[in-house]
PDB file of C-alpha atoms in Angstrom:
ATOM      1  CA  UNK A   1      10.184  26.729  -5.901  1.00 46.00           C
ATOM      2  CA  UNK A   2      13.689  25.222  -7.610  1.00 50.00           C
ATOM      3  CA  UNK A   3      11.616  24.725 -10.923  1.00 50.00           C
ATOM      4  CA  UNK A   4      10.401  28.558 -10.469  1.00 51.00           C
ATOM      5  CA  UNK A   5      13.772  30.048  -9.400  1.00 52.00           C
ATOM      6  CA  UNK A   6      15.303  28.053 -12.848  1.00 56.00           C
ATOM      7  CA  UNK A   7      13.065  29.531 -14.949  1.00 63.00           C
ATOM      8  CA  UNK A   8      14.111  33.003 -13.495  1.00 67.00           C
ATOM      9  CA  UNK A   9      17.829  32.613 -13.559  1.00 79.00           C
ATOM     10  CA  UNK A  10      18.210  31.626 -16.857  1.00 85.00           C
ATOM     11  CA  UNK A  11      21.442  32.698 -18.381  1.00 84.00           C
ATOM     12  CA  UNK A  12      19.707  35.427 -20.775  1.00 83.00           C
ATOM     13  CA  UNK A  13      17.842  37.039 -17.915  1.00 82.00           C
ATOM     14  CA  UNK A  14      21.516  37.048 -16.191  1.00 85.00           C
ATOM     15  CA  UNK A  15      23.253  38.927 -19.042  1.00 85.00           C
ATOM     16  CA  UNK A  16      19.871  41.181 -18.930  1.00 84.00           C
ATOM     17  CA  UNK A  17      20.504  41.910 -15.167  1.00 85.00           C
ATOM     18  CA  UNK A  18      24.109  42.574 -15.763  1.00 87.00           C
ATOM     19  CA  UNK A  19      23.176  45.118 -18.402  1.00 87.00           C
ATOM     20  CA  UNK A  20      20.972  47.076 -15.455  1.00 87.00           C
ATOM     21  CA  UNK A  21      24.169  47.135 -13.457  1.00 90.00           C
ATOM     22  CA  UNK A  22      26.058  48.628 -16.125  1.00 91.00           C
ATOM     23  CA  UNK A  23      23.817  51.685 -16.013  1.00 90.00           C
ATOM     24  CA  UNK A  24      25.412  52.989 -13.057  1.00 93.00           C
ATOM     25  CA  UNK A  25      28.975  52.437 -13.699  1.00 94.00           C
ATOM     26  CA  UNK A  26      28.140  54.047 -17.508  1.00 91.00           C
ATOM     27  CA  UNK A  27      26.994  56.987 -15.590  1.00 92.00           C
ATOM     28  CA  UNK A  28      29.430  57.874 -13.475  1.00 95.00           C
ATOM     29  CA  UNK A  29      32.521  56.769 -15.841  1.00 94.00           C
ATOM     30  CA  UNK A  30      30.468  59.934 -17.947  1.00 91.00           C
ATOM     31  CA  UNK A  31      29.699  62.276 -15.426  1.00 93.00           C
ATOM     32  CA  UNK A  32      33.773  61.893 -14.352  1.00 94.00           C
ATOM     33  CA  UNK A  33      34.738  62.753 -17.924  1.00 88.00           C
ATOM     34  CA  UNK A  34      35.643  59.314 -18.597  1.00 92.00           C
ATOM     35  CA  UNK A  35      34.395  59.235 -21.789  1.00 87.00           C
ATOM     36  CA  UNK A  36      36.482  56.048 -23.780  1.00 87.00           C
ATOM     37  CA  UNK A  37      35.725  53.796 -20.616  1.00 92.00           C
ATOM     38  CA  UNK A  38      31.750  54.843 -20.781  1.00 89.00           C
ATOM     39  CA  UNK A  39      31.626  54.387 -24.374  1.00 86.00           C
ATOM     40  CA  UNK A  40      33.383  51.039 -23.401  1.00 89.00           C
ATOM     41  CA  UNK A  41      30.582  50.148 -20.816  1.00 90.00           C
ATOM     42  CA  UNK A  42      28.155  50.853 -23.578  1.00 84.00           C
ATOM     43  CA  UNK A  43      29.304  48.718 -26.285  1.00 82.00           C
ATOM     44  CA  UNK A  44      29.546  46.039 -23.787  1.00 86.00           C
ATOM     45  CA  UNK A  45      25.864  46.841 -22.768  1.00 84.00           C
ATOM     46  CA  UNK A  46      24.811  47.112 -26.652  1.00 79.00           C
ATOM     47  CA  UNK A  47      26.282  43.778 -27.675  1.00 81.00           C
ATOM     48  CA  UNK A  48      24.845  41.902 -24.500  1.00 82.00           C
ATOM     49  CA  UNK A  49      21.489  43.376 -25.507  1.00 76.00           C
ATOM     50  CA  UNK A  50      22.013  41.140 -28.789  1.00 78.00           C
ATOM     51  CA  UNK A  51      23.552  38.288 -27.242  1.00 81.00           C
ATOM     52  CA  UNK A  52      20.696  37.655 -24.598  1.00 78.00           C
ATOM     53  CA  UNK A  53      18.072  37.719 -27.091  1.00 76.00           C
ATOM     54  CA  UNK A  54      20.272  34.882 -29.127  1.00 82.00           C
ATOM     55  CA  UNK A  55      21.085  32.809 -26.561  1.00 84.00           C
ATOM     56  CA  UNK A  56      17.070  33.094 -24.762  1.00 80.00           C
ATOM     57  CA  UNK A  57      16.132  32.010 -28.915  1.00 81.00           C
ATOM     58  CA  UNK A  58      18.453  29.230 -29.459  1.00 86.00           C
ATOM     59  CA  UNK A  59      18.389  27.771 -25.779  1.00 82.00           C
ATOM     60  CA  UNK A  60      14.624  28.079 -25.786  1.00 80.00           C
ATOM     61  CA  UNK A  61      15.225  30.200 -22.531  1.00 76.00           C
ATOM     62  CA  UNK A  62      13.079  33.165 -23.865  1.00 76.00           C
ATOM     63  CA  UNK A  63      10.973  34.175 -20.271  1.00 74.00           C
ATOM     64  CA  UNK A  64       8.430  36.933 -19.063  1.00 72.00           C
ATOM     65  CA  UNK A  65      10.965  37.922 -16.841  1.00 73.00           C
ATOM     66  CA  UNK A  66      13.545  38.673 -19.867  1.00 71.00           C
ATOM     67  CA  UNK A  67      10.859  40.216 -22.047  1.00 72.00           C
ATOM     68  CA  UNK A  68      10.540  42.755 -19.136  1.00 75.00           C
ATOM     69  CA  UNK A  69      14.226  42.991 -18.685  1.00 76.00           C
ATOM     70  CA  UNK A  70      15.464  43.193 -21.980  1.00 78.00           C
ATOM     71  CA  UNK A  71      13.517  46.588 -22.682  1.00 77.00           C
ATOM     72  CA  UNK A  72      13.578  47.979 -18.931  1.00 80.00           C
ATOM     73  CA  UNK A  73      17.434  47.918 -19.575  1.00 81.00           C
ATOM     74  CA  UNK A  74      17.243  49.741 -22.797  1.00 80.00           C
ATOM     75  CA  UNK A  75      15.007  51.982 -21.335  1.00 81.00           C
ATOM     76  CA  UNK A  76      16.905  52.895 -18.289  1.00 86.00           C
ATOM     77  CA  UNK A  77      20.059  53.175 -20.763  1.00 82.00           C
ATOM     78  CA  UNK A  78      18.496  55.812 -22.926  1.00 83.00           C
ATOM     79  CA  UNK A  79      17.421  57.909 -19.908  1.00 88.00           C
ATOM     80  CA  UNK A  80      20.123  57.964 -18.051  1.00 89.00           C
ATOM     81  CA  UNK A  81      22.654  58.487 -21.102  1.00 86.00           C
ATOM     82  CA  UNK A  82      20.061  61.214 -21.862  1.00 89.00           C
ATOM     83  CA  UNK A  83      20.522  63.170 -18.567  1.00 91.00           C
ATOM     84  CA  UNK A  84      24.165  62.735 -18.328  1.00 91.00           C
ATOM     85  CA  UNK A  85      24.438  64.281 -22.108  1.00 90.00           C
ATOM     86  CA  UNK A  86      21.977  67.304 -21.008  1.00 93.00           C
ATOM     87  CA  UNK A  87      24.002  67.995 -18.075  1.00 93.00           C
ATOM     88  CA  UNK A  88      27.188  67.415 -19.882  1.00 90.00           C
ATOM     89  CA  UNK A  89      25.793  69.944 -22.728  1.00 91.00           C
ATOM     90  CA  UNK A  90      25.803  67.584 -25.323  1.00 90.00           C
ATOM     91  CA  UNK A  91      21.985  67.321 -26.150  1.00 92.00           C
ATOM     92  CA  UNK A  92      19.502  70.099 -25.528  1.00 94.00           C
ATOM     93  CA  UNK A  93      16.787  69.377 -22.959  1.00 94.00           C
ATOM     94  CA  UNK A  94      13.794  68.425 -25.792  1.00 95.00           C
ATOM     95  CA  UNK A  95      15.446  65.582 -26.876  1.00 93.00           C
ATOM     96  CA  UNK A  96      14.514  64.039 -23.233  1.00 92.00           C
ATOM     97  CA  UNK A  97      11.085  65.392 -23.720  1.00 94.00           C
ATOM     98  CA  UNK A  98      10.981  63.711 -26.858  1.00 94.00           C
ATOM     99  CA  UNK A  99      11.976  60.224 -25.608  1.00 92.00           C
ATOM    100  CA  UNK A 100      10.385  60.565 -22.100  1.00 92.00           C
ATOM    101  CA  UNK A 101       7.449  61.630 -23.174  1.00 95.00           C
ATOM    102  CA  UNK A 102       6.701  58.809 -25.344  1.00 94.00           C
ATOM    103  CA  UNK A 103       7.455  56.475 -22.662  1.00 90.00           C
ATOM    104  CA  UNK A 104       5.270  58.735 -20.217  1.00 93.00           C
ATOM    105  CA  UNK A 105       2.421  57.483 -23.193  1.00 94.00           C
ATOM    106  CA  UNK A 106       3.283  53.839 -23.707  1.00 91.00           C
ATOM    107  CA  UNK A 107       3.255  53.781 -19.595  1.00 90.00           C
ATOM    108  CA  UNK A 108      -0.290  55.122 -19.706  1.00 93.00           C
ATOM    109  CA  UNK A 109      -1.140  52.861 -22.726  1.00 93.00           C
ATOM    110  CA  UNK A 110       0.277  49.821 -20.617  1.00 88.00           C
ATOM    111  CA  UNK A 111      -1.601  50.781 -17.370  1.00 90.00           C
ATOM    112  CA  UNK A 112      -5.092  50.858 -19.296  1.00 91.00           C
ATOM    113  CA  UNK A 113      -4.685  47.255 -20.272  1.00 90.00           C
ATOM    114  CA  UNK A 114      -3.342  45.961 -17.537  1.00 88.00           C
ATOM    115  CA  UNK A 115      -6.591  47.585 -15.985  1.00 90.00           C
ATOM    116  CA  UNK A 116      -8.561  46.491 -18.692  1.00 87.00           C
ATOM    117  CA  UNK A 117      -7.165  42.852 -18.245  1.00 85.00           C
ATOM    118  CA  UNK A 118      -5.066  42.766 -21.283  1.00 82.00           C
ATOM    119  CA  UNK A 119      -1.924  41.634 -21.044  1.00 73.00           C
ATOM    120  CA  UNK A 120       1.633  43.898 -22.366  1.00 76.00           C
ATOM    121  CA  UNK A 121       1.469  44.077 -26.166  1.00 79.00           C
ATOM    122  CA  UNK A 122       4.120  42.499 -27.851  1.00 78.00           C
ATOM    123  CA  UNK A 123       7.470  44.546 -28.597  1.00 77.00           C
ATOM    124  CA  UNK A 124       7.241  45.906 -31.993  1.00 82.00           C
ATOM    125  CA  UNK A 125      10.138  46.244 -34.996  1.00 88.00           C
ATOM    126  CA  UNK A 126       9.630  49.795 -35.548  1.00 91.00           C
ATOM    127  CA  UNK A 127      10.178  50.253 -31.529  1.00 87.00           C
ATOM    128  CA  UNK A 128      13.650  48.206 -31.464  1.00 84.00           C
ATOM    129  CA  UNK A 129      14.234  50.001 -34.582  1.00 91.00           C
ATOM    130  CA  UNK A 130      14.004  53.662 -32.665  1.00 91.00           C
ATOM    131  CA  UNK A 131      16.161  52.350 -29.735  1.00 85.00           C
ATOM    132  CA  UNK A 132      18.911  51.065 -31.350  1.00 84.00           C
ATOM    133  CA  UNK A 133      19.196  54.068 -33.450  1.00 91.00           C
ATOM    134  CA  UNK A 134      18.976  56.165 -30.119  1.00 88.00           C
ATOM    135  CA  UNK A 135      21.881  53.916 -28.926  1.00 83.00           C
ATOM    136  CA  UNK A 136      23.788  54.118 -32.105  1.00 86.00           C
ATOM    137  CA  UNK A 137      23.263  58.338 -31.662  1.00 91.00           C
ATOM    138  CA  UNK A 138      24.655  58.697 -28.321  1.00 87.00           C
ATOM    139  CA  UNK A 139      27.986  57.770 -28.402  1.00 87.00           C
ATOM    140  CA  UNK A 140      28.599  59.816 -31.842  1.00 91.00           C
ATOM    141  CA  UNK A 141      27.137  62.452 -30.205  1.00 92.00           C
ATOM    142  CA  UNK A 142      29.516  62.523 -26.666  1.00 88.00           C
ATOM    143  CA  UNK A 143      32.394  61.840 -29.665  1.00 89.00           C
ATOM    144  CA  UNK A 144      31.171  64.890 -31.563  1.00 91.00           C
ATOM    145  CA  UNK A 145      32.870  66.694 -28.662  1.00 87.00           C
ATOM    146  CA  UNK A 146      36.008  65.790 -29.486  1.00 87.00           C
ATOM    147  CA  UNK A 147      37.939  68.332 -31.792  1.00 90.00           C
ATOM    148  CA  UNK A 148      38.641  67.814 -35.234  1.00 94.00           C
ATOM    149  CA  UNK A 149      37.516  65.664 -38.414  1.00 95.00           C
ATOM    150  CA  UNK A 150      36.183  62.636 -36.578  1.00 92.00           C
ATOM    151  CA  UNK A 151      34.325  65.422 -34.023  1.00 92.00           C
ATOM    152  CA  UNK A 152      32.259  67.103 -36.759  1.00 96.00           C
ATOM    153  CA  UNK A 153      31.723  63.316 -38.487  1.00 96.00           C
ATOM    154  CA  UNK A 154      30.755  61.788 -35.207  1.00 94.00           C
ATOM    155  CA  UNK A 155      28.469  65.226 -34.952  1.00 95.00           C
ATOM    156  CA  UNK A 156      26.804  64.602 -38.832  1.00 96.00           C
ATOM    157  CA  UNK A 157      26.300  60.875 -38.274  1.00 97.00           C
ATOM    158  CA  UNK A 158      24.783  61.456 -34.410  1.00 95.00           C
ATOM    159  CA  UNK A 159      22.255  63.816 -35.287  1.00 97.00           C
ATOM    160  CA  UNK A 160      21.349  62.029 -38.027  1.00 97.00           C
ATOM    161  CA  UNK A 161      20.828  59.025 -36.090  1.00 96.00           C
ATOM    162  CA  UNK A 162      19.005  60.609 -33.075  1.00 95.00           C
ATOM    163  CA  UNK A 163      16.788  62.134 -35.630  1.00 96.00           C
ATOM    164  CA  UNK A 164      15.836  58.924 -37.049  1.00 97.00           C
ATOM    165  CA  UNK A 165      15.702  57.029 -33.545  1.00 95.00           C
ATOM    166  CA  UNK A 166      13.210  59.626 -32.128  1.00 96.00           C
ATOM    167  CA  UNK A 167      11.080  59.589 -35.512  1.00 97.00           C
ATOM    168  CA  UNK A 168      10.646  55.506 -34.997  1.00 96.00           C
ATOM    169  CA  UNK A 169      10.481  55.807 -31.514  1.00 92.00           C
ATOM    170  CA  UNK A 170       7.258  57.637 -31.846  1.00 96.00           C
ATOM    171  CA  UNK A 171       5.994  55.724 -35.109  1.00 96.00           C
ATOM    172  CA  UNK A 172       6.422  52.725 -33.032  1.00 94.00           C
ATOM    173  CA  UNK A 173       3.898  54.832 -30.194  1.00 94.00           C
ATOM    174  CA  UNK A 174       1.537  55.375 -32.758  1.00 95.00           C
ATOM    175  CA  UNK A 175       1.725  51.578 -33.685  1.00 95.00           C
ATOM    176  CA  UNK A 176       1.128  50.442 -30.154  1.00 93.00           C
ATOM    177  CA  UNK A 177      -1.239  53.087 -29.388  1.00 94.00           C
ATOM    178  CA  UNK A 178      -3.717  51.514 -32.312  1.00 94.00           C
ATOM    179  CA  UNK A 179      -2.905  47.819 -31.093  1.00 92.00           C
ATOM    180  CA  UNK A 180      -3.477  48.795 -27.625  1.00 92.00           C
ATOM    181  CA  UNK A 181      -7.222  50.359 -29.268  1.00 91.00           C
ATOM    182  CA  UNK A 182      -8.004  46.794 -31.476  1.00 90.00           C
ATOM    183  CA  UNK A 183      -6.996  44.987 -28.212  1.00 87.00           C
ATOM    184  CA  UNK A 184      -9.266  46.752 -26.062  1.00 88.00           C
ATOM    185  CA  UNK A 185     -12.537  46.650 -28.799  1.00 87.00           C
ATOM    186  CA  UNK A 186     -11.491  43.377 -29.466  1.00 81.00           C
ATOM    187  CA  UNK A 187     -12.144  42.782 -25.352  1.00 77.00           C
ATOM    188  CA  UNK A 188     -15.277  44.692 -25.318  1.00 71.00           C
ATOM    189  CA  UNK A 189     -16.845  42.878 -28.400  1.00 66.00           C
TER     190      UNK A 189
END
């Protein structure tokens, strides 16, 4: 059981749980109008996504339980910044249909071949790609309220970036989506 609970609390999955408890905090700092201390939160979030995944590589700490972590975090990041910018105005409503719904897909991809005995397909470059450039988009786009120069820049930049984010996020679908296909013929055969 020590050997088991070791491999769980690994300093990685720690900065990975500490992430999910940002989510919260990131939320309300938002919904209050607290926008600096949110945008805070999220940089602190953002750079401990990049710092688990070194420190899991060069410890040789790299776990199921982070590879689980690591993108429920990002996940739970996305939608929750996403409903606190469509209630704050910021971002119409189809740019959470856009993101949800290809995580509504991957979840039905993911149930099939768990069914189907196959086990989570590996996380893909083109699907990291999409949510960092959903997490670089957000926080230009809550400073694109602010008035003036660095508003309309912030504006430009975060459209531009939530355009590309949501492209690669569902490139990344289609990706998995044909994996997910091989993986099952390849279990038939």
């Amino acid at each position: 059981m020590s050997s088991r609970r070791s491999e769980l609390m690994t300093l990685p999955n720690l900065i990975s749980a500490a992430r999910l408890l940002l989510v919260p905090v990131f939320a309300v700092l938002l919904l209050q109008g607290h926008d600096l201390w949110g945008l805070v939160v999220l940089a602190v979030a953002a750079a401990s996504d990049w710092v688990d995944g070194k420190i899991a590589r060069a410890l040789d700490q790299v776990s199921r339980l982070g590879e689980l972590l690591d993108p429920a975090a990002d996940r739970l990041f996305i939608l929750v910044t996403l409903v606190v910018l469509v209630i704050r105005d910021v971002v119409p409503w189809w740019v959470v249909g856009a993101v949800v719904g290809r995580d509504l897909l991957l979840t039905v991809v993911l149930a099939v071949l768990m069914v189907r005995g196959v086990g989570p397909l590996p996380v893909h470059f083109l699907g990291k790609a999409g949510t960092f450039a959903l997490l670089y988009a957000f926080p230009l786009l809550l400073l694109a309220q602010w008035p003036g120069t660095v508003g309309a820049a912030a504006g430009l930049v975060g459209w531009a970036f939530a355009w590309w984010g949501i492209g690669l996020y569902w490139s990344a679908a289609g990706v998995y989506v044909r994996q997910a296909a091989g993986a099952l013929r390849g279990r038939a055969a």
